[in-house]
Coordinates of C-alpha atoms in Angstrom, one line a residue:
X232 CA -22.8 -20.9 -37.1
X233 CA -21.1 -23.1 -34.5
X234 CA -18.8 -26.0 -35.5
X235 CA -19.0 -29.0 -33.1
X236 CA -17.0 -32.2 -33.2
X237 CA -18.3 -35.5 -31.9
X238 CA -15.8 -38.2 -30.8
X239 CA -17.3 -41.7 -30.6
X240 CA -15.0 -44.0 -28.7
X241 CA -14.9 -47.0 -26.3
X242 CA -13.7 -45.9 -22.9
X243 CA -11.3 -48.1 -21.0
X244 CA -11.6 -48.7 -17.2
X245 CA -8.5 -46.5 -16.7
X246 CA -9.1 -42.7 -16.5
X247 CA -5.6 -41.8 -17.5
X248 CA -5.9 -43.8 -20.7
X249 CA -9.1 -42.0 -21.5
X250 CA -7.4 -38.6 -21.1
X251 CA -5.1 -39.6 -23.9
X252 CA -8.1 -40.4 -26.0
X253 CA -9.5 -37.0 -25.3
X254 CA -6.3 -35.3 -26.2
X255 CA -6.2 -37.1 -29.6
X256 CA -9.9 -36.4 -30.3
X257 CA -9.7 -32.7 -29.4
X258 CA -6.6 -32.2 -31.6
X259 CA -8.3 -33.9 -34.5
X260 CA -11.6 -32.0 -34.1
X261 CA -9.9 -28.6 -33.4
X262 CA -7.8 -29.1 -36.5
X263 CA -11.1 -29.3 -38.4
X264 CA -12.2 -26.0 -37.0
X265 CA -14.5 -27.3 -34.2
X266 CA -15.1 -24.8 -31.3
X267 CA -16.8 -27.5 -29.2
X268 CA -15.6 -31.1 -28.9
X269 CA -18.0 -33.7 -27.4
X270 CA -17.1 -37.1 -26.0
X271 CA -19.6 -39.8 -24.7
X272 CA -21.1 -40.4 -21.2
X273 CA -18.6 -42.3 -19.0
X274 CA -15.6 -41.2 -21.0
X275 CA -13.6 -41.1 -17.7
X276 CA -14.3 -44.8 -17.1
X277 CA -16.7 -47.1 -18.8
X278 CA -19.7 -48.6 -17.0
X279 CA -19.3 -52.1 -15.6
X280 CA -16.4 -51.2 -13.3
X281 CA -16.7 -49.8 -9.7
X282 CA -17.4 -46.1 -10.1
X283 CA -16.6 -45.0 -6.5
X284 CA -12.8 -45.5 -6.7
X285 CA -12.5 -43.4 -10.0
X286 CA -14.9 -40.6 -9.0
X287 CA -13.2 -37.2 -8.6
X288 CA -14.5 -33.6 -8.0
X289 CA -14.6 -31.1 -10.8
X290 CA -11.4 -29.5 -9.4
X291 CA -9.6 -32.9 -9.2
X292 CA -6.7 -34.0 -11.4
X293 CA -8.8 -35.7 -14.1
X294 CA -11.0 -32.7 -14.8
X295 CA -8.0 -30.4 -14.7
X296 CA -6.2 -32.5 -17.2
X297 CA -9.2 -32.2 -19.6
X298 CA -9.4 -28.5 -18.9
X299 CA -5.7 -28.0 -19.9
X300 CA -6.4 -29.8 -23.2
X301 CA -9.4 -27.6 -23.9
X302 CA -7.4 -24.5 -23.1
X303 CA -4.4 -25.6 -25.3
X304 CA -6.7 -25.9 -28.3
X305 CA -9.1 -23.0 -27.5
X306 CA -12.2 -25.1 -27.5
X307 CA -15.0 -26.2 -25.1
X308 CA -14.8 -29.9 -24.2
X309 CA -17.7 -31.9 -23.0
X310 CA -16.9 -35.3 -21.6
X311 CA -18.7 -37.7 -19.2
X312 CA -17.1 -38.3 -15.8
X313 CA -18.1 -39.3 -12.3
X314 CA -18.0 -37.0 -9.3
X315 CA -18.4 -38.0 -5.6
X316 CA -21.8 -37.5 -3.8
X317 CA -22.3 -37.1 -0.1
X318 CA -24.3 -40.3 0.3
X319 CA -21.6 -42.6 -0.9
X320 CA -22.9 -42.8 -4.4
X321 CA -21.4 -40.9 -7.3
X322 CA -22.9 -38.4 -9.7
X323 CA -23.0 -39.1 -13.5
X324 CA -21.5 -35.8 -14.5
X325 CA -20.8 -34.0 -17.8
X326 CA -17.6 -32.0 -17.5
X327 CA -18.0 -28.8 -19.5
X328 CA -14.7 -27.0 -19.7
X329 CA -12.8 -24.5 -21.8
X330 CA -13.4 -21.0 -23.3
X331 CA -13.7 -19.6 -19.8
X332 CA -16.1 -22.3 -18.5
X333 CA -15.5 -25.1 -16.0
X334 CA -18.6 -26.7 -14.6
X335 CA -20.7 -29.9 -14.6
X336 CA -24.1 -31.1 -15.5
X337 CA -25.3 -33.9 -13.3
X338 CA -27.5 -36.4 -15.0
X339 CA -31.1 -35.9 -13.9
X340 CA -32.9 -39.0 -15.1
X341 CA -31.1 -42.2 -14.0
X342 CA -31.2 -45.4 -16.0
X343 CA -33.4 -47.6 -13.8
X344 CA -34.7 -49.5 -16.9
X345 CA -34.2 -52.6 -19.0
X346 CA -33.0 -54.5 -15.9
X347 CA -30.3 -52.0 -14.9
X348 CA -30.4 -49.8 -11.8
X349 CA -28.2 -46.8 -12.2
X350 CA -29.6 -45.3 -9.0
X351 CA -28.1 -48.0 -6.9
X352 CA -24.7 -46.4 -7.4
X353 CA -25.5 -43.0 -8.9
X354 CA -27.3 -40.0 -7.3
X355 CA -29.5 -37.9 -9.6
X356 CA -28.9 -34.3 -10.4
X357 CA -31.7 -31.7 -10.4
X358 CA -30.8 -28.6 -12.4
X359 CA -30.7 -28.1 -16.2
X360 CA -27.5 -26.5 -17.5
X361 CA -26.8 -24.1 -20.4
X362 CA -23.6 -22.5 -21.6
X363 CA -23.0 -19.9 -24.3
X364 CA -20.3 -20.4 -27.0
X365 CA -19.9 -17.8 -29.7
X366 CA -23.4 -16.4 -29.1
X367 CA -25.0 -19.8 -29.4
X368 CA -26.6 -21.3 -26.2
X369 CA -26.0 -25.0 -25.7
X370 CA -28.0 -27.2 -23.3
X371 CA -26.9 -30.5 -21.9
X372 CA -28.5 -33.9 -21.4
X373 CA -27.1 -37.4 -20.8
X374 CA -28.3 -40.7 -22.3
X375 CA -31.5 -41.8 -20.5
X376 CA -32.5 -38.1 -20.3
X377 CA -33.4 -38.3 -24.0
X378 CA -36.6 -40.2 -23.0
X379 CA -37.9 -37.1 -21.2
X380 CA -39.0 -34.3 -23.5
X381 CA -39.7 -31.9 -20.7
X382 CA -36.0 -31.5 -20.1
X383 CA -35.3 -30.6 -23.7
X384 CA -38.2 -28.1 -23.6
X385 CA -36.9 -26.6 -20.4
X386 CA -33.5 -26.1 -22.1
X387 CA -35.2 -24.5 -25.0
X388 CA -37.0 -22.2 -22.6
X389 CA -33.6 -21.2 -21.2
X390 CA -32.5 -20.2 -24.7
X391 CA -30.8 -23.3 -26.0
X392 CA -30.5 -23.6 -29.8
X393 CA -28.8 -27.0 -29.5
X394 CA -28.6 -29.8 -26.9
X395 CA -25.4 -31.8 -26.5
X396 CA -26.3 -35.4 -25.6
X397 CA -23.4 -37.7 -24.5
X398 CA -24.5 -41.3 -24.1
X399 CA -23.5 -44.8 -23.3
X400 CA -26.6 -46.5 -24.8
X401 CA -27.4 -49.9 -23.6
X402 CA -27.6 -52.7 -26.2
X403 CA -30.6 -54.9 -26.7
X404 CA -33.4 -55.8 -29.1
X405 CA -34.9 -52.6 -30.6
X406 CA -32.6 -50.3 -28.7
X407 CA -30.9 -48.8 -31.9
X408 CA -34.3 -48.1 -33.3
X409 CA -35.3 -46.3 -30.1
X410 CA -32.1 -44.3 -30.0
X411 CA -32.6 -43.0 -33.6
X412 CA -36.3 -42.2 -33.0
X413 CA -35.7 -40.5 -29.7
X414 CA -32.9 -38.2 -30.9
X415 CA -35.1 -37.0 -33.8
X416 CA -38.2 -36.7 -31.6
X417 CA -36.5 -34.6 -29.0
X418 CA -35.2 -32.3 -31.7
X419 CA -38.8 -31.9 -33.0
X420 CA -40.2 -31.5 -29.5
X421 CA -37.9 -28.6 -28.6
X422 CA -36.9 -27.2 -32.0
X423 CA -33.3 -27.7 -30.9
X424 CA -30.4 -29.3 -32.7
X425 CA -29.7 -32.5 -30.8
X426 CA -26.2 -33.9 -30.9
X427 CA -26.1 -37.5 -29.6
X428 CA -22.5 -38.6 -29.0
X429 CA -22.3 -42.3 -28.0
X430 CA -19.8 -44.8 -26.7
X431 CA -18.8 -47.0 -29.6
X432 CA -20.0 -50.6 -29.6
X433 CA -17.2 -52.5 -27.7
X434 CA -17.5 -55.5 -30.0
X435 CA -16.9 -53.3 -33.0
X436 CA -13.8 -52.0 -31.3
X437 CA -12.6 -55.5 -30.3
X438 CA -13.0 -54.8 -26.6
X439 CA -14.4 -57.2 -24.0
X440 CA -16.6 -55.6 -21.4
X441 CA -19.1 -56.5 -18.7
X442 CA -22.1 -57.7 -20.9
X443 CA -24.6 -56.6 -18.3
X444 CA -23.5 -52.9 -18.3
X445 CA -24.7 -50.3 -20.8
X446 CA -21.4 -49.8 -22.6
X447 CA -22.6 -48.4 -25.9
X448 CA -23.8 -49.2 -29.4
X449 CA -22.3 -46.3 -31.3
X450 CA -24.4 -44.6 -34.0
X451 CA -23.9 -41.1 -32.8
X452 CA -26.5 -38.9 -34.5
X453 CA -27.1 -35.2 -35.1
X454 CA -30.6 -33.9 -36.0
X455 CA -32.0 -30.4 -36.4
X456 CA -35.3 -29.0 -35.1
X457 CA -37.1 -30.3 -38.2
X458 CA -36.0 -33.9 -37.3
X459 CA -33.6 -34.1 -40.2
X460 CA -30.5 -36.1 -39.7
X461 CA -27.3 -34.2 -40.6
X462 CA -24.7 -36.8 -39.4
X463 CA -24.7 -40.4 -38.3
X464 CA -21.8 -42.7 -37.3
X465 CA -21.7 -46.4 -37.4
X466 CA -21.1 -48.9 -34.5
X467 CA -17.3 -48.5 -34.2
X468 CA -15.1 -45.7 -33.1
X469 CA -15.2 -42.6 -35.3
X470 CA -15.6 -38.9 -35.3
X471 CA -17.6 -36.2 -37.2
X472 CA -17.6 -32.4 -37.3
X473 CA -20.9 -30.6 -38.0
X474 CA -22.0 -27.0 -38.3
X475 CA -24.9 -25.9 -36.1
X476 CA -27.0 -23.0 -37.5
X477 CA -29.1 -21.4 -34.7
X478 CA -31.3 -19.9 -37.4
X479 CA -32.5 -23.4 -38.3
X480 CA -33.8 -23.6 -34.7
X481 CA -35.7 -20.4 -35.1
X482 CA -37.3 -21.6 -38.3
X483 CA -38.2 -25.0 -36.9
X484 CA -39.9 -23.5 -33.9
X485 CA -41.8 -21.0 -36.0
X486 CA -42.9 -23.7 -38.4
X487 CA -44.0 -26.4 -36.0
X488 CA -45.3 -24.3 -33.1
X489 CA -44.2 -27.1 -30.8
X490 CA -43.2 -24.6 -28.1
X491 CA -45.6 -21.7 -28.8
X492 CA -48.7 -23.9 -28.9
X493 CA -48.2 -25.8 -25.7
X494 CA -51.3 -26.1 -23.5
X495 CA -50.4 -28.5 -20.7

């Protein structure tokens, strides 16, 4: 069993302010026994602001500040940030730090959809990432990645029992329905627990943002490999702690055959 905390928040445009939010969220979740504490995509700075000026490498001061918080509380922290890329764009990166780990997952599938072009300013990653915590293997995906079942199955093939999914889900007609369906579908496709941790809806938090940017709708959701929802938040800021049982993943895969019976 692995206890994981999800911290749904609305990031500001100022990275230092968001470190403070991480410190508060980690303290709260660790106090509830969490060994992993997850924050949304773009926790470092919200979408809708220039990303180049805030991007830092994984050994830069922002990531080191988050690492020190993780070490202080003895947890693994996962938080969305932006790292520089050689071509002048940035990478949309999940910082994964604590418990002896300090690495990044670079978002593979970029959000060139619904009238937004993430690839104009963000370079894609290319490699799935897994990390082991207390004998449970975690995989990682970011937001738009959830529309691509092959990534979740690749993570399952690498031993993942759960996939951590930080997001800053774009608002719009039908988008909440799509989010809820996709989290549960990817859990069923892979047999993994899927832990979707989203940016809160800025309107629910009373924050004005660039209306054209995907700045979040909230509704963080946790589903197991049978597609059952174990936790769900509303639109506004909030947090939840859930216990992930890897044996449920084994039972789901045995029952559905979704991995064993693949043909294509």
